[in-house]
Structure formats: structure tokens, C-alpha cells
Tab-separated table of C-alpha atoms and ligand atoms in Angstrom:
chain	number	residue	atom	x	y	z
M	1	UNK	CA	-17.291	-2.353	-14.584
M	2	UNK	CA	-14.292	-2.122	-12.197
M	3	UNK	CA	-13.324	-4.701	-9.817
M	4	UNK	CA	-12.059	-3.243	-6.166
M	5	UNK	CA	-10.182	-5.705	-4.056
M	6	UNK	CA	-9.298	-4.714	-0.213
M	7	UNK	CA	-12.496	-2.202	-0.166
M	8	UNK	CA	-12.052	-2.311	3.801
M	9	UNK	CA	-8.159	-1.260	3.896
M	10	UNK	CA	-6.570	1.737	3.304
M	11	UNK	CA	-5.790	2.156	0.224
M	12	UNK	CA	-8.893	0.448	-1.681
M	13	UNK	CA	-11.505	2.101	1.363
M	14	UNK	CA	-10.287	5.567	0.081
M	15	UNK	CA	-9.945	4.108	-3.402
M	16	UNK	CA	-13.769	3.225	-2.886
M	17	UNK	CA	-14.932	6.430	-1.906
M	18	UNK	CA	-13.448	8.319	-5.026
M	19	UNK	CA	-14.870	5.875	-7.174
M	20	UNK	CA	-18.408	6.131	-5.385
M	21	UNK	CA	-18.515	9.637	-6.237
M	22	UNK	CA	-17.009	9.727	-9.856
M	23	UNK	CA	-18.792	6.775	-11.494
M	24	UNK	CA	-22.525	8.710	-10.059
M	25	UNK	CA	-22.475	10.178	-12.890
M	26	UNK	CA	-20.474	8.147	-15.793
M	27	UNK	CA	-23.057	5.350	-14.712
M	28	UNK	CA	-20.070	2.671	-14.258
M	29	UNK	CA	-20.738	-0.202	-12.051
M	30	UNK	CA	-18.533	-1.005	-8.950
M	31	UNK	CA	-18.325	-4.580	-7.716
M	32	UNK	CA	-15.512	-5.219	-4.870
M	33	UNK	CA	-14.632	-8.563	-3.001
M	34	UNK	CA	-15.015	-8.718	0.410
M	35	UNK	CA	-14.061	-11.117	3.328
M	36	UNK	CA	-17.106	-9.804	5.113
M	37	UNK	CA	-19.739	-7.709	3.659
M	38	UNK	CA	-20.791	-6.603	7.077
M	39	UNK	CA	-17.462	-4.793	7.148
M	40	UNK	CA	-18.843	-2.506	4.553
M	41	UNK	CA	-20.760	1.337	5.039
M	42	UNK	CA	-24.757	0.878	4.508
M	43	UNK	CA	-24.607	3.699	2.303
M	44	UNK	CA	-21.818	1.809	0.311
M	45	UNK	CA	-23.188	-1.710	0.138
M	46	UNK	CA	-26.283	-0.284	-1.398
M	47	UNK	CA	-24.309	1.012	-4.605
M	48	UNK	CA	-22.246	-1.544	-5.408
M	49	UNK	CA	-21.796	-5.527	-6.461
M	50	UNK	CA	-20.709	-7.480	-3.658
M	51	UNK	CA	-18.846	-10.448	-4.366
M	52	UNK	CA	-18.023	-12.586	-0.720
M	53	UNK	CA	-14.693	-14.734	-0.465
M	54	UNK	CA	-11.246	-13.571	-0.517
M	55	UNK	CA	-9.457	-12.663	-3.714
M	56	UNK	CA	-7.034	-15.532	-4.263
M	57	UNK	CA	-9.593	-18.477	-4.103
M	58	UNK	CA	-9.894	-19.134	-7.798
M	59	UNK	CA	-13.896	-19.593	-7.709
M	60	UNK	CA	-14.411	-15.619	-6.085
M	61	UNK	CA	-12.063	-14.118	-8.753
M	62	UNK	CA	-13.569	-16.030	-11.424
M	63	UNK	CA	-17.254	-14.803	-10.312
M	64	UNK	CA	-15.770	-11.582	-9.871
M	65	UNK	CA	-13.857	-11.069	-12.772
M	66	UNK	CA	-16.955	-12.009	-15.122
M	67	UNK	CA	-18.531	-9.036	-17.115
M	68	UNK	CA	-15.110	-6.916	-15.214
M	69	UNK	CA	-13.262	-3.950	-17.513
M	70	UNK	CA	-10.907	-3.051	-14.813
M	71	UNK	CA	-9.342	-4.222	-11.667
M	72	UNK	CA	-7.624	-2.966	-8.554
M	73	UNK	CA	-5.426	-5.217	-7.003
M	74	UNK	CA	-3.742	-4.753	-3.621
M	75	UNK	CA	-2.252	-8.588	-1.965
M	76	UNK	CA	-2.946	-8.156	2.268
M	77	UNK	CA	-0.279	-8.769	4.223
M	78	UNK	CA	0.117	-12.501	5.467
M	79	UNK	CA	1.863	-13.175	8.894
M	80	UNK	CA	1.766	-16.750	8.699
M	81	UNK	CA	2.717	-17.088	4.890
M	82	UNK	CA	5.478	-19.853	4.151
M	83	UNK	CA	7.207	-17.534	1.587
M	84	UNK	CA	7.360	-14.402	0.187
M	85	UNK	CA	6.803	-16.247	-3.384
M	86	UNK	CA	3.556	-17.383	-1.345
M	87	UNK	CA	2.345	-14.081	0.147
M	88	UNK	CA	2.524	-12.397	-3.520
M	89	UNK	CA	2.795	-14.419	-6.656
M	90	UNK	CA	0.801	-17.180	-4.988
M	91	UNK	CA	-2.003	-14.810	-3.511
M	92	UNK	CA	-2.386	-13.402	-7.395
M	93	UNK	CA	-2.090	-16.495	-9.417
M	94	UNK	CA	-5.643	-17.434	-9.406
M	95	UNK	CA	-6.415	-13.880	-10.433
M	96	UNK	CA	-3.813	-13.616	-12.904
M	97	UNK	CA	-5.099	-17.167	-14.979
M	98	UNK	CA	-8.803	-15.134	-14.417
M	99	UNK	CA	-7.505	-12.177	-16.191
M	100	UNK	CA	-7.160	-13.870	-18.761
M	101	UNK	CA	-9.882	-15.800	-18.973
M	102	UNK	CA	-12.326	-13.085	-18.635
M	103	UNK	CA	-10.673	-10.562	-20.900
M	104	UNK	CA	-9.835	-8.453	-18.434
M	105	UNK	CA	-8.903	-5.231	-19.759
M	106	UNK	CA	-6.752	-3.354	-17.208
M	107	UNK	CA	-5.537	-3.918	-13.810
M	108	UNK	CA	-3.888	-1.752	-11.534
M	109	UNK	CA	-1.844	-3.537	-8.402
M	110	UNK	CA	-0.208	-1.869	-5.448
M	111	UNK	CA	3.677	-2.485	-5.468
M	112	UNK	CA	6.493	-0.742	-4.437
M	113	UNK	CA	9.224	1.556	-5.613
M	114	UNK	CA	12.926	0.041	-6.229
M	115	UNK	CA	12.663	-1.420	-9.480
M	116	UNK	CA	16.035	-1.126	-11.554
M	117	UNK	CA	17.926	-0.390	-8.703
M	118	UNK	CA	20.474	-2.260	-7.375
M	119	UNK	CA	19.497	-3.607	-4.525
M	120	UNK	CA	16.011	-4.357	-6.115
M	121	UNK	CA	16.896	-8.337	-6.202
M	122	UNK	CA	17.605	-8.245	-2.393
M	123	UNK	CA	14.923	-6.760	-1.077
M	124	UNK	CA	12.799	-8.815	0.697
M	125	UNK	CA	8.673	-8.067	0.581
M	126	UNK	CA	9.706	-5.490	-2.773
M	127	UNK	CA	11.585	-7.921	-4.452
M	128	UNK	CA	8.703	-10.419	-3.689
M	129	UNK	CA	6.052	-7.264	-5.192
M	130	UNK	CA	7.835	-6.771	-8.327
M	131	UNK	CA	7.803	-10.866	-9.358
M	132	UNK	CA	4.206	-10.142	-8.383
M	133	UNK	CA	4.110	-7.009	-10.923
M	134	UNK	CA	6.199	-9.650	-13.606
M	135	UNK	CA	3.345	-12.252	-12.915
M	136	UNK	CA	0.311	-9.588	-14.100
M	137	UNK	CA	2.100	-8.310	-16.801
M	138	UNK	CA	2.887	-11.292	-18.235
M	139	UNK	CA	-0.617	-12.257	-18.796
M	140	UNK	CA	-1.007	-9.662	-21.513
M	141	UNK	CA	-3.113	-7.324	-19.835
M	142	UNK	CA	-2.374	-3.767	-20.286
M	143	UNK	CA	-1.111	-3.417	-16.320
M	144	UNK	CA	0.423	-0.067	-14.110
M	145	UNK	CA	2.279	-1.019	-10.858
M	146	UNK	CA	1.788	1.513	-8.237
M	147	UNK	CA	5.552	1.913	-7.322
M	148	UNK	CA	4.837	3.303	-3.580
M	149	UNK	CA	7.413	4.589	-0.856
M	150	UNK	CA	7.233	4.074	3.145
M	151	UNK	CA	3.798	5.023	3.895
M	152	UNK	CA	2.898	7.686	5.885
M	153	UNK	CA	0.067	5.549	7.645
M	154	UNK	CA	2.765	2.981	9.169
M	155	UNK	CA	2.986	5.711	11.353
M	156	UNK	CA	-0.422	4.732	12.775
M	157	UNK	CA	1.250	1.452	14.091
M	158	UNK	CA	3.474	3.518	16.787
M	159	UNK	CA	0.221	5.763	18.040
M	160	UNK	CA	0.383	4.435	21.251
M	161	UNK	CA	4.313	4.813	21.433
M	162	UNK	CA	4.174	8.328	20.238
M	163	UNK	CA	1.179	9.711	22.717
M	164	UNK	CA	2.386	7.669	25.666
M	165	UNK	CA	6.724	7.944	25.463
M	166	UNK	CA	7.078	10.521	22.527
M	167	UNK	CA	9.190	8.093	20.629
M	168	UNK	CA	9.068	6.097	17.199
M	169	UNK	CA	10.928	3.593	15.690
M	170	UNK	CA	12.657	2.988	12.376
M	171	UNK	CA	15.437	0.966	11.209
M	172	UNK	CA	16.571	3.303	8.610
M	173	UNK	CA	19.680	5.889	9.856
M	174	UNK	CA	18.450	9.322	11.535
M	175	UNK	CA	18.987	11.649	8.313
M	176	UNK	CA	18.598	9.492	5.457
M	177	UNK	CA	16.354	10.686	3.266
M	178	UNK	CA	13.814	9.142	1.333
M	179	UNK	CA	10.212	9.636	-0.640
M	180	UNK	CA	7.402	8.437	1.872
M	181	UNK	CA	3.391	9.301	0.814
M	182	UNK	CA	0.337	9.028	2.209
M	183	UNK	CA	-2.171	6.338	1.250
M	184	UNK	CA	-5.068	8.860	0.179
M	185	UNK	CA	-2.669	9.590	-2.937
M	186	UNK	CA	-1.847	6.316	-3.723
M	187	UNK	CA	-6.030	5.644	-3.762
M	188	UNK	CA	-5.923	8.382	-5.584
M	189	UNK	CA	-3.157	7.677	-8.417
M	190	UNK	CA	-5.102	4.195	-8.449
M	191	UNK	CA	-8.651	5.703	-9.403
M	192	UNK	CA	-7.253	8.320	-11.875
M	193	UNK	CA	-5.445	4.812	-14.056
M	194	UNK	CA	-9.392	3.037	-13.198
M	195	UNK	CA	-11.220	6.105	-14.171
M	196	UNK	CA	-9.573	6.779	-17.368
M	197	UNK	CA	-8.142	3.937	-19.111
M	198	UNK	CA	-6.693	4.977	-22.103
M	199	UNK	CA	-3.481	3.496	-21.066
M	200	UNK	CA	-1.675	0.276	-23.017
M	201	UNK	CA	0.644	-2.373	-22.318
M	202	UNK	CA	2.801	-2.348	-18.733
M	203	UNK	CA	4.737	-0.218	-16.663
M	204	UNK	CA	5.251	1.565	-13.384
M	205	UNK	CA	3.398	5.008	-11.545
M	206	UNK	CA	5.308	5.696	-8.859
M	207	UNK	CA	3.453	7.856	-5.864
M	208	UNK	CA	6.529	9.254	-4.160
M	209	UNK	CA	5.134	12.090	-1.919
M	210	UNK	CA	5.974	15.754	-2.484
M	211	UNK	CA	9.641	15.553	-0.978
M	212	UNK	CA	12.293	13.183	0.758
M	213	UNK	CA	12.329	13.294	3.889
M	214	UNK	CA	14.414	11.888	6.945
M	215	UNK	CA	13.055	10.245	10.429
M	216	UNK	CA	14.538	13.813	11.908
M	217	UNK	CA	12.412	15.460	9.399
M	218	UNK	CA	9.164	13.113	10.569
M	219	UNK	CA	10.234	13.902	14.123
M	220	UNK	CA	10.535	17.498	13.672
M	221	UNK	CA	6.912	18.120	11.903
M	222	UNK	CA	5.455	15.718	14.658
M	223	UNK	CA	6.964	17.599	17.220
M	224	UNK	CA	5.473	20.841	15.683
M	225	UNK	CA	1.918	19.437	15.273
M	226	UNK	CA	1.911	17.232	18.035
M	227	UNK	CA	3.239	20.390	19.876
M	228	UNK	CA	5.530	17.942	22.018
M	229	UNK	CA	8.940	17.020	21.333
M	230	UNK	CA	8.764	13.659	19.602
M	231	UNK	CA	12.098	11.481	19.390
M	232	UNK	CA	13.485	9.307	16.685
M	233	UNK	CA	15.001	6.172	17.616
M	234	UNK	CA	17.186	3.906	15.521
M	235	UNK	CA	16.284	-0.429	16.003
M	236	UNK	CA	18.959	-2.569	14.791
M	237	UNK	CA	17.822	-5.161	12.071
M	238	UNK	CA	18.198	-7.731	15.163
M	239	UNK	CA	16.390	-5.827	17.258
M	240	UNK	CA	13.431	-5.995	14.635
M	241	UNK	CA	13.877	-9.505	13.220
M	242	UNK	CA	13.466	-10.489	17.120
M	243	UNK	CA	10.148	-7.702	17.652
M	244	UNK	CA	8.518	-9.486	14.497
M	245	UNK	CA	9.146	-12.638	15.747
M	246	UNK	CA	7.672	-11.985	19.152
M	247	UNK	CA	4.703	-10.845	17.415
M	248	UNK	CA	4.546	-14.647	15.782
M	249	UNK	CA	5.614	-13.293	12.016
M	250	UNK	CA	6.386	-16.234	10.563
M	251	UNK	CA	10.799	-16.545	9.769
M	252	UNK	CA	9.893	-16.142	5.605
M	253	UNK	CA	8.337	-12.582	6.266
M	254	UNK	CA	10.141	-11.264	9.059
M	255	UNK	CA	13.481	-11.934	7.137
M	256	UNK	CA	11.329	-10.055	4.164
M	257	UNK	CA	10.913	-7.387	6.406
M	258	UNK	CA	14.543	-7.165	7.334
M	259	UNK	CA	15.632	-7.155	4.252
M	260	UNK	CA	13.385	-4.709	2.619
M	261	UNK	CA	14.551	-2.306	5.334
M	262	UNK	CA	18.263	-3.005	4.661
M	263	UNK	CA	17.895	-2.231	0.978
M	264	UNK	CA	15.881	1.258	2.053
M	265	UNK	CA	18.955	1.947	3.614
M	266	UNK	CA	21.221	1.134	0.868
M	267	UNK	CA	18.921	3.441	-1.807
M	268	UNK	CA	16.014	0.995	-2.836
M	269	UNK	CA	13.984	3.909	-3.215
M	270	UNK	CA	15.787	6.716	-5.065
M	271	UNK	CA	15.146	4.962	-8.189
M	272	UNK	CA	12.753	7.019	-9.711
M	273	UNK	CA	13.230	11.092	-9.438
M	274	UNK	CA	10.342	13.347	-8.810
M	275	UNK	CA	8.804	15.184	-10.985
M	276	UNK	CA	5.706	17.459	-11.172
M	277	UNK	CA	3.462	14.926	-12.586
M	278	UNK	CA	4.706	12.059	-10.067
M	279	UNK	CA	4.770	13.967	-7.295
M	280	UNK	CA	1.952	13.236	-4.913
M	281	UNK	CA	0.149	16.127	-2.954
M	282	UNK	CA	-0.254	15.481	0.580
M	283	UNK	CA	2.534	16.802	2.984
M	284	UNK	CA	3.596	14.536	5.668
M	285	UNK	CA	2.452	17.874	7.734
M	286	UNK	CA	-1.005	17.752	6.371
M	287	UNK	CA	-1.119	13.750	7.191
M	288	UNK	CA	0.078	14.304	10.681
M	289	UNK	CA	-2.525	17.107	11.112
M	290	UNK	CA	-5.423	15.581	9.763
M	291	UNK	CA	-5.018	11.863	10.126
M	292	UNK	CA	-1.977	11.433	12.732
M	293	UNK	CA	-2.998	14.388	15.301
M	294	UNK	CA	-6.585	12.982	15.712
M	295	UNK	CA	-5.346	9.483	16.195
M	296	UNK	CA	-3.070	9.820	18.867
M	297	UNK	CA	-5.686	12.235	20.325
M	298	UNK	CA	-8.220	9.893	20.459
L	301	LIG	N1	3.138	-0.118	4.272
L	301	LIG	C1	3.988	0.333	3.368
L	301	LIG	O1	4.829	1.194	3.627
L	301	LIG	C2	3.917	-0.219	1.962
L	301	LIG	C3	4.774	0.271	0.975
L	301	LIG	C4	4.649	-0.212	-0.338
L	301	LIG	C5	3.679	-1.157	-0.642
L	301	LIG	N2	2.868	-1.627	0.356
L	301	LIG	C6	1.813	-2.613	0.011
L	301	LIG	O2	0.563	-2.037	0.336
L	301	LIG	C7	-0.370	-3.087	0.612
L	301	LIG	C8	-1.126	-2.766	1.905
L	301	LIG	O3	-2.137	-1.815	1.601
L	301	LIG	P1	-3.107	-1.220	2.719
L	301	LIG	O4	-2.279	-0.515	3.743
L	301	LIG	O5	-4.192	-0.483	2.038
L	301	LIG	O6	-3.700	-2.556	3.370
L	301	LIG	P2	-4.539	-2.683	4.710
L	301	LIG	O7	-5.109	-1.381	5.132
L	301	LIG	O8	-3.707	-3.469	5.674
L	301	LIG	O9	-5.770	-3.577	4.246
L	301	LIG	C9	-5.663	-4.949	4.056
L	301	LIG	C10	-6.903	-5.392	3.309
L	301	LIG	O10	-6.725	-6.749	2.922
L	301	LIG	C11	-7.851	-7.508	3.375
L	301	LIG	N3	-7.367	-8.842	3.704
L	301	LIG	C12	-6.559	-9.194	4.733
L	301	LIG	N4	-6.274	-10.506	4.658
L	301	LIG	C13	-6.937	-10.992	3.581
L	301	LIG	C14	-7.068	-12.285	2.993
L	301	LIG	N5	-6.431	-13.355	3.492
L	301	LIG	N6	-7.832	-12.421	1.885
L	301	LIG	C15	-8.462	-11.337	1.362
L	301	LIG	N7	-8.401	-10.092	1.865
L	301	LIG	C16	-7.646	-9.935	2.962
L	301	LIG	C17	-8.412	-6.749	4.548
L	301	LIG	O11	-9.775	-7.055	4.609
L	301	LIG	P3	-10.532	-7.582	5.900
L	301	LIG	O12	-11.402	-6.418	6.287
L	301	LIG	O13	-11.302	-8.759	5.387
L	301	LIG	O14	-9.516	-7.951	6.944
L	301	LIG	C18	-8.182	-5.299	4.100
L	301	LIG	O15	-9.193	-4.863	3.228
L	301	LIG	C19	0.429	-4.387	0.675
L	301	LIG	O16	0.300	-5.076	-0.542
L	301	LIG	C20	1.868	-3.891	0.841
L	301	LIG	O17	2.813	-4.801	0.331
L	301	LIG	C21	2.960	-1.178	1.640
């Protein structure tokens, strides 16, 4: 049986979906944990185990982890955590002791790309991830880290920005580029490691997109599909820390934030090169046809 945190968010809904049509016929059960079942498709609730509560209360992991081969892991974003150490390590601890406990055989978490680098100690909500990745691995189960890029999607925060002024916003400089993907392939790396678990001890997929690519390069392809010219501009890491804070993000994350973005600037990324078998499918000119056009059309 595999375990699916997040099944409402983007990365374990899509994760969901592939796994609802693979395991038809390998007759493997599904259970997720949900916040709110109602939040769930009909057609979805009716094939799978529903366990209620969030994932880092120690009595829903330990009901959900019982009978559990696999698990996919993804810790939500918190803008009221009191630490980074909270939002990450402490959101997986109860999980991690339940690993354990339950015999868990594999897990696969969502992290982020920027191990081994040098800037990978000072990086904010990454350096917080990879402690995370440390945590699971150290409980013996056989464990991959999703190393991810920038997503694509974050581009979905900005729709209203880019239909109404023709303008996003980024802190990283104009032409630096860097690998970004789209959240359908990290679902997708995700149920390949669930699906077929042949896999021992720990390490690190990373899902870094099919190229680099710079803010001009997103504003160029936007511009194209949008068919509109679409403008890049460059925040200062003040001008962010203070956005973040107007939107109430607690001083511990938006500092995370800041400094995460810093280290993209400074290579926290480049890492890892690309390679055929890394190299995720969907162009950021697919994404902004099928998922970004729609959306700002809508
Ligand atoms: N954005 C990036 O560029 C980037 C890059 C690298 C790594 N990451 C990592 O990717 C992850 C985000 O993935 P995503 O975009 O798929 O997430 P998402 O779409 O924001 O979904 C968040 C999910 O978490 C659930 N959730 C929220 N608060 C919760 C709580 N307190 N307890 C239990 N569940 C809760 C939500 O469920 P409800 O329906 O109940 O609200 C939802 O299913 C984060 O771990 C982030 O660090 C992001």
C-alpha cells in the first residue's frame, strides 16, 4: 500500500491521479491523509483509504502508516511557523519515529536542489529541506529526495499581475540562468520511485526541467504565448522581505525566503548537471500554454 500526503496540492493531486490509473490494474491500495476529505474528487474518494488529520500529528501518521509499503511525503508551507527547523524537521518528526515503527519500506519526500553546493548551508527554506531529507534518511528507510528547481507553477501566484500590468516579479538578476520544472514532472518522478521500488538505501532525484532558463527567457515565451509583451522586473531582497511581511509571513520564513533567493543567485542550483535521464519533459512553453495561458484567461 502507498501512503499519499498533500493529495489536494499540486504535486501529490497530480501524483494522485497517476497512481489512480497505474495501481487499476497492479491491484495496490492507495490511502492518502487529508485535512478535509470533502476536498477530495467523488470519483477519487471512492478508490482510496482516507485517513482525516494532518500529517504531523503523531496519532494520523501512526494510523496511516499501519499496513503502509511506501510513502510520499511533501511538508506544506507554514506562514506562521516559528522556525524553519519547525516548518520541516518538526512537521516530519512524528512521521519519521512512525517510519520506523511501522516498517515502512520506502518514502519519497519533496526537497529541493542545492545539496553539495556551496551556498547549500545558507540557504534559507533549502537548507531547512535538506536537514529535513537528513532526518528521513537517518531512520534507515531506503529514502529518494526529490531535488526540485523554481517551479514553474509559482508563476500562478503573479496571474493577476501578468493579465492585468504584463509584469512579473523575481529577485533573481534578468539573465541568470537556472533549471526551473513544472510540478506534473515532479508528480511524475515521485510515482515512477512509488510505482517501482526496487530502489535501496538514500539519495537524491533531481527534476530539473529540460533546460536553464533566465526570467528574459520566461518573459520571452510568455510574451509569445500570451501574445502580449510581458516584462520582467527585478525586486530587491528588501523589497521582498518587506512584501512577505505585509502579507503577515512570520520574520523565521520570510528571512528563509530571502535567503533561499540570495543563494539562487549565487548558484544554489547548478549543482547537479542534466542529463537525459534527469531531465524532465515539460517545456516551460508547454506549461505556459496549457496551464499558464488558461489561467490568466480565465
Ligand atoms: N515552489 C517551489 O518553487 C518549490 C521548490 C522546491 C521545493 N518546493 C517544496 O514543494 C512543496 C510544495 O508543494 P506543492 O506546490 O505541491 O504544495 P501545495 O500545492 O501548496 O499544496 C499544499 C498541500 O499541503 C496541505 N496542507 C497545508 N497545510 C497543511 C497542514 N498544516 N497540515 C497538513 N496538510 C497541509 C494542503 O492541503 P489542504 O487542502 O488541507 O489545505 C495541500 O494539499 C513544499 O514542501 C516546498 O518546500 C517548492
Amino acid at each position: 500500500m502507498i501512503v499519499i500526503t498533500t493529495p489536494t496540492g499540486q504535486i501529490g493531486g497530480r501524483l494522485l491521479e497517476i497512481l489512480l490509473t497505474e495501481t487499476r490494474t497492479r491491484g495496490e491500495e492507495l490511502r492518502v491523509i487529508v485535512r478535509d476529505p470533502g476536498k477530495l474528487p467523488d470519483a477519487v474518494r471512492a478508490h482510496v483509504d482516507v485517513v482525516t488529520g494532518s500529517h504531523d500529528d503523531p496519532e494520523v501518521v501512526d494510523r496511516a502508516f499501519a499496513g503502509a509499503d511506501a510513502v510520499f511525503w511533501l511538508v506544506p508551507s507554514d506562514t506562521q511557523t516559528p522556525s524553519l527547523e519547525a516548518m520541516y524537521s518538526g512537521f516530519t518528526r512524528a512521521a519519521a519515529k512512525a517510519f520506523t515503527t511501522h516498517g515502512v519500506g520506502h518514502v519519497v519526500g519533496v526537497s529541493a536542489l542545492g545539496r553539495g553546493t556551496p551556498v547549500a548551508g545558507r540557504a534559507g527554506h533549502v537548507t531547512a529541506s535538506l536537514a529535513m531529507d537528513d532526518l528521513i534518511a537517518g531512520t534507515g528507510v531506503a529514502y529518494r529526495a526529490l531535488a526540485n528547481p523554481t517551479f514553474f507553477d509559482n508563476l500562478l501566484w503573479q496571474v493577476a499581475s501578468i493579465r492585468d500590468h504584463g509584469v512579473f516579479t523575481e529577485t533573481v538578476a534578468a539573465d541568470r540562468k537556472a533549471p526551473r520544472a513544472a510540478t506534473r514532472d515532479i508528480a511524475a518522478a515521485a510515482a515512477g520511485l512509488l510505482l517501482d521500488r526496487s530502489w535501496t538505501g538514500t539519495g537524491e532525484v533531481p527534476v530539473p526541467g529540460p533546460e536553464d532558463l533566465s526570467p528574459n527567457d520566461l518573459a520571452r515565451t510568455m510574451s509569445d504565448v500570451l501574445g502580449r509583451p510581458i516584462r520582467y522586473e527585478r525586486q530587491t531582497l528588501d523589497a521582498f522581505r518587506t512584501a512577505l511581511a505585509g502579507r503577515g509571513m512570520e520574520d523565521a520564513l520570510a528571512q528563509g525566503y530571502v535567503d533561499m533567493m540570495r543563494a539562487k543567485d549565487d548558484g544554489l542550483d547548478d549543482g547537479v548537471p542534466r542529463t537525459p535521464q534527469t531531465a524532465s519533459p515539460t517545456t516551460f512553453r508547454e506549461w505556459c500554454e496549457q496551464v499558464l495561458k488558461p489561467a490568466v484567461q480565465a
